[in-house]
CSV table of C-alpha atoms in Angstrom, one decimal:
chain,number,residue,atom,x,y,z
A,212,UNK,CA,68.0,62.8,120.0
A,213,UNK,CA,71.7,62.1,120.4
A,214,UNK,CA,72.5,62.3,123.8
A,215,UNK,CA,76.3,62.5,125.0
A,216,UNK,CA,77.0,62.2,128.7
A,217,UNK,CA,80.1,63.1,130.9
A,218,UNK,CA,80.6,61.8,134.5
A,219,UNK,CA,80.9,65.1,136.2
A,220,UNK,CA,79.6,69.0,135.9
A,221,UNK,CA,82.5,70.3,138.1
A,222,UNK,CA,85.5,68.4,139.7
A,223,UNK,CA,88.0,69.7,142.3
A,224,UNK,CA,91.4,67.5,142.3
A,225,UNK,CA,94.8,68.2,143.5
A,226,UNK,CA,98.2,68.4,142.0
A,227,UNK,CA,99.6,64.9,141.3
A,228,UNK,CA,96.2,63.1,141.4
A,229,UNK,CA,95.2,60.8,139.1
A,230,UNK,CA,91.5,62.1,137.3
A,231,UNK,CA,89.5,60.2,135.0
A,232,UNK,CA,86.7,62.1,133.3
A,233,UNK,CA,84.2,59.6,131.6
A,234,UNK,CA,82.0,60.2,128.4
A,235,UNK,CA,78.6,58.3,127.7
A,236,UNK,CA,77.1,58.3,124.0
A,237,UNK,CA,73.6,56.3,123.4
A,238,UNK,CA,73.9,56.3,119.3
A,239,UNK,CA,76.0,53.9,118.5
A,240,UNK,CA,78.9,56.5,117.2
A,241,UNK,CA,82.3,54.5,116.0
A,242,UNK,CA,83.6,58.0,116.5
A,243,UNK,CA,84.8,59.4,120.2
A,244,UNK,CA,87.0,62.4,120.9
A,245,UNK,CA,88.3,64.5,123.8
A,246,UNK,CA,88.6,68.3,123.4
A,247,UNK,CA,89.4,70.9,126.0
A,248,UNK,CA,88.4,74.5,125.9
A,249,UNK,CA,90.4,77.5,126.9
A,250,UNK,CA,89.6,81.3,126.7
A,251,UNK,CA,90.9,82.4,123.2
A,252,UNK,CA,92.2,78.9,121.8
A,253,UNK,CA,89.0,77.7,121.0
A,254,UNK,CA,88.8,74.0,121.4
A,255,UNK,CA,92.0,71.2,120.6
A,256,UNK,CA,91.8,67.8,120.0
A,257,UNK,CA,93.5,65.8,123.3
A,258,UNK,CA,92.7,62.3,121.7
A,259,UNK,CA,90.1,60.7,120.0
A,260,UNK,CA,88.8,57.1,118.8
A,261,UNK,CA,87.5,55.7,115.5
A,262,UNK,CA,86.6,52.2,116.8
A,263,UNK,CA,86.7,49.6,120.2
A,264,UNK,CA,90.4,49.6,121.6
A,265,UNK,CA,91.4,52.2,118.9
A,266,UNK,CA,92.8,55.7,120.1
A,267,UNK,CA,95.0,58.5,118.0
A,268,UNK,CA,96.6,61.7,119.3
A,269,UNK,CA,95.3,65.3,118.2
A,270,UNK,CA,96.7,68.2,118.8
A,271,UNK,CA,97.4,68.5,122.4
A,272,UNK,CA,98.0,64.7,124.3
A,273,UNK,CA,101.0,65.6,126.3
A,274,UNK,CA,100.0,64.3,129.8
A,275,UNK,CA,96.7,62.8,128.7
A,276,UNK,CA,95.7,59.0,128.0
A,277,UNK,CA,92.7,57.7,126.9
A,278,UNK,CA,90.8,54.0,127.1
A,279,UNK,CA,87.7,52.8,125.1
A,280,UNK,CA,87.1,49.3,126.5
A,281,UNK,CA,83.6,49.4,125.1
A,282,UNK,CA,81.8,51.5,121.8
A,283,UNK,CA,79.4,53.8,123.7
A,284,UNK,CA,82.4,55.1,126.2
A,285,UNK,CA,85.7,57.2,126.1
A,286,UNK,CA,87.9,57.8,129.1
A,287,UNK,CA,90.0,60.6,129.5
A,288,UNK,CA,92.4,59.5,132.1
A,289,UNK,CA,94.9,62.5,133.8
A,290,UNK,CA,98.0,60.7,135.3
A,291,UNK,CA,99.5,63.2,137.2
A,292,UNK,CA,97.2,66.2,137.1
A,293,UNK,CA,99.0,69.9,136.9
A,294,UNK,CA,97.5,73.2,137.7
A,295,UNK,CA,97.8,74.1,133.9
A,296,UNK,CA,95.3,71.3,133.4
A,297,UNK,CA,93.0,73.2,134.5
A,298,UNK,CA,90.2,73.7,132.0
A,299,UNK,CA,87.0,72.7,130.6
A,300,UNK,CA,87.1,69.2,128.9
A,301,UNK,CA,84.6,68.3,126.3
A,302,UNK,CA,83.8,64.7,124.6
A,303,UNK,CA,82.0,64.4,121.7
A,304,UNK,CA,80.9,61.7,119.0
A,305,UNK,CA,80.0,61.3,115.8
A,306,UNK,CA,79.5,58.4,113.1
A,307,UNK,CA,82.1,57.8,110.7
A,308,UNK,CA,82.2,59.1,106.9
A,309,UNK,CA,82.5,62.3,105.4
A,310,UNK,CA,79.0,63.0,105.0
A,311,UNK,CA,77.3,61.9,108.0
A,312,UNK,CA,80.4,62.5,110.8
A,313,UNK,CA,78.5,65.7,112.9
A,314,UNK,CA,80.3,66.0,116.2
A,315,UNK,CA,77.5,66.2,119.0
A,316,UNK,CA,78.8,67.1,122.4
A,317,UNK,CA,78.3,66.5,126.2
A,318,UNK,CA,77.7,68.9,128.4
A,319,UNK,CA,81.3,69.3,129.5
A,320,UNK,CA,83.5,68.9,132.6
A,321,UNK,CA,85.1,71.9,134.5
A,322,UNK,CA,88.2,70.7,136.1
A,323,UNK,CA,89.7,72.7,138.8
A,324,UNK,CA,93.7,71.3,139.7
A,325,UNK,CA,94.7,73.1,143.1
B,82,UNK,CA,97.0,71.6,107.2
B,83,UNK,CA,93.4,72.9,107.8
B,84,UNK,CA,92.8,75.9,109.9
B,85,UNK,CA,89.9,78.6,110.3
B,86,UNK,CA,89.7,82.0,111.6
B,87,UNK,CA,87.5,84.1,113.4
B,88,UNK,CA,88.4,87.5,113.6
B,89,UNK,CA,86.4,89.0,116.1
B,90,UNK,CA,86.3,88.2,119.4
B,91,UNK,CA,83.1,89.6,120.4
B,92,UNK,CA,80.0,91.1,118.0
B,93,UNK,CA,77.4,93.4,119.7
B,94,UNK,CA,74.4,93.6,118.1
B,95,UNK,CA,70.5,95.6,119.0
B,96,UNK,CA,67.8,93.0,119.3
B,97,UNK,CA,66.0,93.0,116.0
B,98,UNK,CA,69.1,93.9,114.2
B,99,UNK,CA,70.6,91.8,111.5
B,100,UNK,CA,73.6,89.6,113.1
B,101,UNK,CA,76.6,88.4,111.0
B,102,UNK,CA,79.4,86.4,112.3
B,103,UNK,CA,82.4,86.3,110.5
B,104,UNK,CA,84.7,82.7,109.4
B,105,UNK,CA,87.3,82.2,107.3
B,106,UNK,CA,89.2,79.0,106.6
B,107,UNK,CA,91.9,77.6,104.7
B,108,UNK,CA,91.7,74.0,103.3
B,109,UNK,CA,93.2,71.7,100.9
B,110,UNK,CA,90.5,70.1,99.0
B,111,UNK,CA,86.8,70.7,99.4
B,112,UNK,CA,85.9,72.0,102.4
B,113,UNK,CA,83.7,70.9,104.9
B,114,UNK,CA,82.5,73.8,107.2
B,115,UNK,CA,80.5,73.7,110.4
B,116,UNK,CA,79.1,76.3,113.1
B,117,UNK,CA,78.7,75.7,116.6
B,118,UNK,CA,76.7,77.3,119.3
B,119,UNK,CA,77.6,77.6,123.3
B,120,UNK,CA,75.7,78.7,126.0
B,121,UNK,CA,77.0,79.8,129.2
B,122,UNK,CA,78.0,76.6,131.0
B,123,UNK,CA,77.0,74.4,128.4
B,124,UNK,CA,78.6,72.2,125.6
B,125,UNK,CA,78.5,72.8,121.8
B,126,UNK,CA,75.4,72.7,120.3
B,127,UNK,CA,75.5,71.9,116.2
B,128,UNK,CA,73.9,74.7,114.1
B,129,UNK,CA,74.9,74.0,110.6
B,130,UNK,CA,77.0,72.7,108.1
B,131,UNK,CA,78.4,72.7,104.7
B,132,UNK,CA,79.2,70.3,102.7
B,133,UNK,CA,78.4,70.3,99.0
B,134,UNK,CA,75.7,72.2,97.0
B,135,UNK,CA,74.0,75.4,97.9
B,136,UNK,CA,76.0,77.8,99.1
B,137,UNK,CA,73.1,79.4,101.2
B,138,UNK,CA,72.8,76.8,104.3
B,139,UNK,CA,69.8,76.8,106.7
B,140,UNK,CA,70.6,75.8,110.5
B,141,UNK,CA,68.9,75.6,113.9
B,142,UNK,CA,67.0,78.4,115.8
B,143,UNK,CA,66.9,80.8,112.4
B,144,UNK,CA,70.6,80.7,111.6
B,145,UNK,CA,72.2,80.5,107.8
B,146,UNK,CA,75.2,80.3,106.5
B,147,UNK,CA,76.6,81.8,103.2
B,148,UNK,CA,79.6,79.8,101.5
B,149,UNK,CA,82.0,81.6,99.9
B,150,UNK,CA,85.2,79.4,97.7
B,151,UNK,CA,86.2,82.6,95.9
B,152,UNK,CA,86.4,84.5,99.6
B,153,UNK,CA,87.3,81.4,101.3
B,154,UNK,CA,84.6,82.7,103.8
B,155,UNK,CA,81.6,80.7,105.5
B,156,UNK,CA,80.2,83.6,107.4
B,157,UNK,CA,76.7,82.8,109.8
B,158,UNK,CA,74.1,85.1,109.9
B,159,UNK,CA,70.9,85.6,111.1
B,160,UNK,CA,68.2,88.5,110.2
B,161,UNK,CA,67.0,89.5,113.0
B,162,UNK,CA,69.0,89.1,116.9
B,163,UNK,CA,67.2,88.0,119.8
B,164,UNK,CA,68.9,88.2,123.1
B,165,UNK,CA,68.4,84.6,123.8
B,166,UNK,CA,71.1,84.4,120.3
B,167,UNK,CA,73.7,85.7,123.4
B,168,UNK,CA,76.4,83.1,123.2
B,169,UNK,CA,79.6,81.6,122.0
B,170,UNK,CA,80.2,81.0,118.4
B,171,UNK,CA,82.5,78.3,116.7
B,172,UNK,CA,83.4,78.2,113.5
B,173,UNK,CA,84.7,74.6,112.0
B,174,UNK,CA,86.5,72.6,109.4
B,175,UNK,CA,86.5,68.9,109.0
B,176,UNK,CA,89.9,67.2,108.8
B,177,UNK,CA,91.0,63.9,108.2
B,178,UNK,CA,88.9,60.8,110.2
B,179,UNK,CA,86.3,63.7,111.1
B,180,UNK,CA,88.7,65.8,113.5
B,181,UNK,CA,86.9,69.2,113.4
B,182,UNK,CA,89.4,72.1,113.4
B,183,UNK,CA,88.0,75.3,115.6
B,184,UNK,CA,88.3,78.8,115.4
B,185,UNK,CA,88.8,80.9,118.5
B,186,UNK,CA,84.9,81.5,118.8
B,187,UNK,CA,83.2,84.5,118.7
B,188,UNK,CA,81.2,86.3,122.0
B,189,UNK,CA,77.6,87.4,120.3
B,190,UNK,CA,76.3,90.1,122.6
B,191,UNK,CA,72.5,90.7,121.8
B,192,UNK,CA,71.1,93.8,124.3
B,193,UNK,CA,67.3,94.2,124.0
């Protein structure tokens, strides 16, 4: 089974912090991403990886960076964090091509800014 | 761009009843569809997806999926609700370098 890990269930930070949420695959994915979940928007892309020292932007990377120092792990990194980064963050991975590229997911961090 | 849509937020259904969940996307090229299931405090679990071939797609737990081109519709389904089906529904689409595209989710509400 494809198992996807993320450092924390439930983290409490404050306003200005610095937050890094980390994500754990065992498969040997070239593929890593960062989503976060809000009520009604579904999930976006923050940023997401297709190889060692590779990264791209999605949708939403305003106030987000990323690092992936080795294959099986993806920081999320939070420079300053903000109340309205408040959320659920989600990793996932998947291999590369068109065929075979199914996104499996860890369990997800919720991240409460004060 | 790719993009899908899930136009209800919540679908109640009677245990034993049939349970449909609606998608729709809107793609350039041949599309590659996907549904996700999430339990309460939990991440996405992969049902299904679509890809090429049969338009009828068996998932996980009972689930199908029916592919529509003409409708542009990839709609799940499942004959019969159980109440452990309670959960959060995503509908997807693959983009370029395997970004997944979601819809909004849909809240399935089984009651025995």
């Amino acid at each position: 089974d494809v198992k996807v890990t993320q450092s924390s269930r439930y983290l409490v930070k404050r306003t200005g912090e610095k937050v890094f949420l980390e994500c754990v695959q065992d498969m040997d994915h070239e593929n890593m991403f960062w989503y976060r979940q809000d009520p009604g928007l579904g999930l976006r892309l923050i940023y997401f990886s297709y190889d060692v020292k590779m990264k791209e932007k999605g949708d939403i990377p305003e106030g987000y960076s990323v690092s992936r120092e080795k294959k099986e792990r993806f920081s999320l990194i939070l420079e300053s964090a903000s109340t309205n980064q408040t959320s659920m963050y989600l990793c996932a991975s998947s291999y590369a091509g068109a065929s075979t590229d199914t996104q499996y997911f860890g369990p997800g961090t919720r991240l409460t800014v004060l | 761009a790719q993009s899908v849509a899930q136009p209800e937020d919540q679908v109640n259904v009677a245990e034993g009843n049939p349970l449909t969940v609606k998608c729709t996307y809107s793609v350039s090229g041949n599309p590659y569809l996907f549904w996700y299931v999430q339990y309460p405090n939990r991440g996405l679990q992969f049902l299904l997806k679509y890809i090429t071939g049969d338009n009828l797609v068996k998932g996980s737990y009972g689930f199908e999926a029916e592919f529509n081109k003409s409708q542009t519709s990839f709609h799940l389904k499942k004959p019969s609700a159980l109440v452990s089906d309670s959960a959060l529904y995503f509908c997807a689409v693959r983009s370029i370098w395997g970004k997944l595209q979601f819809g909004a989710g849909t809240q399935v509400v089984v009651t025995p």
